[in-house]
PDB file of C-alpha atoms in Angstrom:
ATOM      1  CA  UNK T   1     -68.189  -3.446  11.880  1.00 51.00           C
ATOM      2  CA  UNK T   2     -64.269  -2.362  13.287  1.00 64.00           C
ATOM      3  CA  UNK T   3     -62.230  -2.923   9.873  1.00 69.00           C
ATOM      4  CA  UNK T   4     -58.517  -4.617  10.824  1.00 67.00           C
ATOM      5  CA  UNK T   5     -56.081  -3.073  11.977  1.00 72.00           C
ATOM      6  CA  UNK T   6     -52.032  -2.963  11.004  1.00 79.00           C
ATOM      7  CA  UNK T   7     -49.956  -4.910  13.615  1.00 85.00           C
ATOM      8  CA  UNK T   8     -47.967  -2.396  16.017  1.00 91.00           C
ATOM      9  CA  UNK T   9     -44.609  -3.332  16.623  1.00 91.00           C
ATOM     10  CA  UNK T  10     -43.288  -3.303  20.531  1.00 93.00           C
ATOM     11  CA  UNK T  11     -39.171  -3.414  20.790  1.00 92.00           C
ATOM     12  CA  UNK T  12     -38.545  -4.362  24.537  1.00 90.00           C
ATOM     13  CA  UNK T  13     -40.192  -5.361  26.837  1.00 92.00           C
ATOM     14  CA  UNK T  14     -40.646  -0.950  28.349  1.00 93.00           C
ATOM     15  CA  UNK T  15     -43.087  -0.951  24.809  1.00 94.00           C
ATOM     16  CA  UNK T  16     -44.258  -4.284  25.799  1.00 95.00           C
ATOM     17  CA  UNK T  17     -45.783  -2.769  29.239  1.00 95.00           C
ATOM     18  CA  UNK T  18     -46.351  -0.283  27.679  1.00 96.00           C
ATOM     19  CA  UNK T  19     -49.497  -2.245  25.842  1.00 95.00           C
ATOM     20  CA  UNK T  20     -50.624  -3.700  28.780  1.00 97.00           C
ATOM     21  CA  UNK T  21     -54.775  -2.950  28.494  1.00 97.00           C
ATOM     22  CA  UNK T  22     -54.835  -1.335  25.244  1.00 95.00           C
ATOM     23  CA  UNK T  23     -57.128  -3.960  22.662  1.00 95.00           C
ATOM     24  CA  UNK T  24     -55.663  -4.611  19.476  1.00 95.00           C
ATOM     25  CA  UNK T  25     -57.227  -5.612  16.748  1.00 93.00           C
ATOM     26  CA  UNK T  26     -59.599  -7.096  15.227  1.00 95.00           C
ATOM     27  CA  UNK T  27     -58.237  -9.506  13.028  1.00 94.00           C
ATOM     28  CA  UNK T  28     -59.220  -9.860   9.563  1.00 93.00           C
ATOM     29  CA  UNK T  29     -62.092 -12.611   9.191  1.00 94.00           C
ATOM     30  CA  UNK T  30     -60.827 -16.479   8.897  1.00 92.00           C
ATOM     31  CA  UNK T  31     -63.068 -18.953   7.592  1.00 90.00           C
ATOM     32  CA  UNK T  32     -63.895 -21.896   9.306  1.00 90.00           C
ATOM     33  CA  UNK T  33     -65.839 -23.865   6.631  1.00 85.00           C
ATOM     34  CA  UNK T  34     -66.101 -27.349   5.966  1.00 80.00           C
ATOM     35  CA  UNK T  35     -62.662 -27.559   4.360  1.00 83.00           C
ATOM     36  CA  UNK T  36     -61.018 -25.385   7.670  1.00 81.00           C
ATOM     37  CA  UNK T  37     -62.276 -27.947   9.153  1.00 77.00           C
ATOM     38  CA  UNK T  38     -61.515 -30.673   7.014  1.00 77.00           C
ATOM     39  CA  UNK T  39     -57.682 -29.910   7.273  1.00 77.00           C
ATOM     40  CA  UNK T  40     -58.033 -29.129  11.181  1.00 74.00           C
ATOM     41  CA  UNK T  41     -59.287 -32.408  11.547  1.00 72.00           C
ATOM     42  CA  UNK T  42     -56.815 -34.436   9.655  1.00 72.00           C
ATOM     43  CA  UNK T  43     -53.772 -32.876  12.074  1.00 67.00           C
ATOM     44  CA  UNK T  44     -52.615 -35.847  13.549  1.00 58.00           C
ATOM     45  CA  UNK T  45     -53.157 -36.018  18.011  1.00 49.00           C
ATOM     46  CA  UNK T  46     -50.238 -34.117  18.610  1.00 44.00           C
ATOM     47  CA  UNK T  47     -52.183 -31.048  17.375  1.00 46.00           C
ATOM     48  CA  UNK T  48     -55.988 -31.949  17.626  1.00 44.00           C
ATOM     49  CA  UNK T  49     -55.653 -32.705  21.436  1.00 45.00           C
ATOM     50  CA  UNK T  50     -57.672 -36.127  21.811  1.00 42.00           C
ATOM     51  CA  UNK T  51     -60.304 -34.400  19.582  1.00 43.00           C
ATOM     52  CA  UNK T  52     -62.499 -37.297  17.402  1.00 42.00           C
ATOM     53  CA  UNK T  53     -61.675 -38.190  13.664  1.00 43.00           C
ATOM     54  CA  UNK T  54     -64.677 -36.755  12.435  1.00 46.00           C
ATOM     55  CA  UNK T  55     -65.485 -34.638  15.158  1.00 45.00           C
ATOM     56  CA  UNK T  56     -68.923 -32.463  14.486  1.00 47.00           C
ATOM     57  CA  UNK T  57     -68.387 -27.943  14.241  1.00 46.00           C
ATOM     58  CA  UNK T  58     -69.782 -27.585  17.753  1.00 53.00           C
ATOM     59  CA  UNK T  59     -68.614 -24.914  20.453  1.00 53.00           C
ATOM     60  CA  UNK T  60     -65.698 -27.373  21.401  1.00 68.00           C
ATOM     61  CA  UNK T  61     -64.398 -27.845  17.943  1.00 77.00           C
ATOM     62  CA  UNK T  62     -64.846 -24.429  16.805  1.00 83.00           C
ATOM     63  CA  UNK T  63     -63.318 -23.181  19.635  1.00 87.00           C
ATOM     64  CA  UNK T  64     -59.928 -25.075  19.636  1.00 87.00           C
ATOM     65  CA  UNK T  65     -59.867 -24.390  15.814  1.00 87.00           C
ATOM     66  CA  UNK T  66     -59.827 -20.494  16.631  1.00 91.00           C
ATOM     67  CA  UNK T  67     -57.791 -21.638  19.417  1.00 91.00           C
ATOM     68  CA  UNK T  68     -54.874 -23.531  16.956  1.00 90.00           C
ATOM     69  CA  UNK T  69     -55.064 -20.187  14.543  1.00 91.00           C
ATOM     70  CA  UNK T  70     -54.294 -17.980  17.961  1.00 93.00           C
ATOM     71  CA  UNK T  71     -50.481 -17.608  17.396  1.00 91.00           C
ATOM     72  CA  UNK T  72     -51.140 -16.428  13.992  1.00 90.00           C
ATOM     73  CA  UNK T  73     -53.323 -14.377  14.071  1.00 93.00           C
ATOM     74  CA  UNK T  74     -51.489 -12.181  17.429  1.00 92.00           C
ATOM     75  CA  UNK T  75     -48.753 -11.740  15.025  1.00 90.00           C
ATOM     76  CA  UNK T  76     -50.701  -9.947  12.734  1.00 92.00           C
ATOM     77  CA  UNK T  77     -51.717  -7.575  16.332  1.00 95.00           C
ATOM     78  CA  UNK T  78     -48.523  -7.548  17.640  1.00 93.00           C
ATOM     79  CA  UNK T  79     -45.288  -7.559  16.664  1.00 92.00           C
ATOM     80  CA  UNK T  80     -42.267  -8.276  19.067  1.00 91.00           C
ATOM     81  CA  UNK T  81     -38.911  -6.640  17.862  1.00 90.00           C
ATOM     82  CA  UNK T  82     -35.472  -6.636  19.436  1.00 89.00           C
ATOM     83  CA  UNK T  83     -36.431 -10.711  20.758  1.00 92.00           C
ATOM     84  CA  UNK T  84     -33.265 -13.358  19.375  1.00 92.00           C
ATOM     85  CA  UNK T  85     -36.764 -15.836  19.380  1.00 92.00           C
ATOM     86  CA  UNK T  86     -40.169 -16.277  20.744  1.00 91.00           C
ATOM     87  CA  UNK T  87     -41.884 -19.187  21.668  1.00 91.00           C
ATOM     88  CA  UNK T  88     -45.990 -20.051  22.058  1.00 90.00           C
ATOM     89  CA  UNK T  89     -46.429 -21.303  24.948  1.00 90.00           C
ATOM     90  CA  UNK T  90     -50.166 -22.144  25.266  1.00 91.00           C
ATOM     91  CA  UNK T  91     -53.287 -20.927  27.124  1.00 94.00           C
ATOM     92  CA  UNK T  92     -52.924 -20.774  30.518  1.00 92.00           C
ATOM     93  CA  UNK T  93     -57.665 -20.314  30.802  1.00 91.00           C
ATOM     94  CA  UNK T  94     -59.863 -20.873  28.380  1.00 93.00           C
ATOM     95  CA  UNK T  95     -63.742 -20.374  28.626  1.00 92.00           C
ATOM     96  CA  UNK T  96     -66.435 -21.468  26.032  1.00 90.00           C
ATOM     97  CA  UNK T  97     -69.326 -19.495  25.779  1.00 89.00           C
ATOM     98  CA  UNK T  98     -70.857 -20.375  22.651  1.00 88.00           C
ATOM     99  CA  UNK T  99     -70.362 -21.758  19.411  1.00 86.00           C
ATOM    100  CA  UNK T 100     -68.610 -21.344  15.861  1.00 88.00           C
ATOM    101  CA  UNK T 101     -71.294 -22.516  13.758  1.00 86.00           C
ATOM    102  CA  UNK T 102     -69.394 -23.995  10.295  1.00 85.00           C
ATOM    103  CA  UNK T 103     -69.631 -21.856   7.288  1.00 89.00           C
ATOM    104  CA  UNK T 104     -69.093 -18.508   9.460  1.00 91.00           C
ATOM    105  CA  UNK T 105     -66.600 -16.575  10.065  1.00 94.00           C
ATOM    106  CA  UNK T 106     -64.174 -15.589  13.122  1.00 94.00           C
ATOM    107  CA  UNK T 107     -61.971 -12.834  13.702  1.00 96.00           C
ATOM    108  CA  UNK T 108     -59.475 -11.687  17.049  1.00 96.00           C
ATOM    109  CA  UNK T 109     -59.027  -9.149  19.204  1.00 96.00           C
ATOM    110  CA  UNK T 110     -55.810  -9.001  21.845  1.00 96.00           C
ATOM    111  CA  UNK T 111     -54.977  -6.877  25.110  1.00 97.00           C
ATOM    112  CA  UNK T 112     -51.793  -7.541  26.445  1.00 96.00           C
ATOM    113  CA  UNK T 113     -52.478  -8.599  30.175  1.00 97.00           C
ATOM    114  CA  UNK T 114     -49.029  -8.282  31.308  1.00 97.00           C
ATOM    115  CA  UNK T 115     -45.554  -8.863  30.927  1.00 96.00           C
ATOM    116  CA  UNK T 116     -42.167  -8.916  32.559  1.00 96.00           C
ATOM    117  CA  UNK T 117     -38.926  -9.740  32.975  1.00 95.00           C
ATOM    118  CA  UNK T 118     -37.813 -13.482  33.707  1.00 91.00           C
ATOM    119  CA  UNK T 119     -34.038 -14.769  33.298  1.00 87.00           C
ATOM    120  CA  UNK T 120     -32.857 -14.744  29.585  1.00 84.00           C
ATOM    121  CA  UNK T 121     -36.672 -13.178  28.515  1.00 92.00           C
ATOM    122  CA  UNK T 122     -39.887 -11.474  28.890  1.00 95.00           C
ATOM    123  CA  UNK T 123     -42.947 -13.391  29.711  1.00 95.00           C
ATOM    124  CA  UNK T 124     -46.441 -12.308  28.367  1.00 96.00           C
ATOM    125  CA  UNK T 125     -49.417 -12.860  29.262  1.00 97.00           C
ATOM    126  CA  UNK T 126     -52.619 -11.709  26.609  1.00 97.00           C
ATOM    127  CA  UNK T 127     -56.318 -11.786  26.429  1.00 98.00           C
ATOM    128  CA  UNK T 128     -57.295 -13.079  23.244  1.00 97.00           C
ATOM    129  CA  UNK T 129     -61.121 -12.882  22.261  1.00 97.00           C
ATOM    130  CA  UNK T 130     -62.584 -14.288  19.422  1.00 96.00           C
ATOM    131  CA  UNK T 131     -66.114 -13.666  17.812  1.00 96.00           C
ATOM    132  CA  UNK T 132     -68.198 -15.029  15.328  1.00 94.00           C
ATOM    133  CA  UNK T 133     -69.947 -13.023  12.606  1.00 94.00           C
ATOM    134  CA  UNK T 134     -72.882 -11.723  13.788  1.00 93.00           C
ATOM    135  CA  UNK T 135     -72.518 -12.743  16.934  1.00 93.00           C
ATOM    136  CA  UNK T 136     -73.117 -10.253  19.952  1.00 93.00           C
ATOM    137  CA  UNK T 137     -70.544 -11.881  22.737  1.00 95.00           C
ATOM    138  CA  UNK T 138     -67.415 -13.555  21.724  1.00 96.00           C
ATOM    139  CA  UNK T 139     -68.162 -17.091  21.672  1.00 93.00           C
ATOM    140  CA  UNK T 140     -64.364 -18.153  23.075  1.00 94.00           C
ATOM    141  CA  UNK T 141     -62.185 -16.239  25.789  1.00 96.00           C
ATOM    142  CA  UNK T 142     -58.465 -17.973  26.879  1.00 96.00           C
ATOM    143  CA  UNK T 143     -55.041 -16.634  28.292  1.00 97.00           C
ATOM    144  CA  UNK T 144     -52.748 -16.787  26.076  1.00 96.00           C
ATOM    145  CA  UNK T 145     -48.830 -17.494  27.556  1.00 96.00           C
ATOM    146  CA  UNK T 146     -45.554 -16.091  24.810  1.00 95.00           C
ATOM    147  CA  UNK T 147     -42.111 -16.428  26.008  1.00 95.00           C
ATOM    148  CA  UNK T 148     -39.323 -13.740  24.204  1.00 94.00           C
ATOM    149  CA  UNK T 149     -36.173 -14.963  24.012  1.00 94.00           C
ATOM    150  CA  UNK T 150     -32.998 -11.780  24.053  1.00 87.00           C
TER     151      UNK T 150
END
């Protein structure tokens, strides 16, 4: 098993572009138990994106929980310095190919796919792979989109 790694610091567009293709991670293990599921399902619909009030812990709910943790996990892997602020745009594409069992732990690895100057900022796309402890393959892969503003 690979140990968690400290966050990489990228200052400005050139240093972010230098990270393209580099795997960052993994993050520390995160629990997905009944307490985490209860707190997650207690959030309003604007956060849960239409999940039922008492969802069953299947692959979709586990992936939705993991994706909700994505922005925080991403900042534990890479910090973008030298910008006034950043915005998590969300996900371009999400592929759920397995389950995150209730009572398990998961972590994330991230690869910066692209970083491009757009107006007064930088548009960043990163491939996030979420893996359950003991699994051979990620249960969810997503393309996360962020915008950093000068």
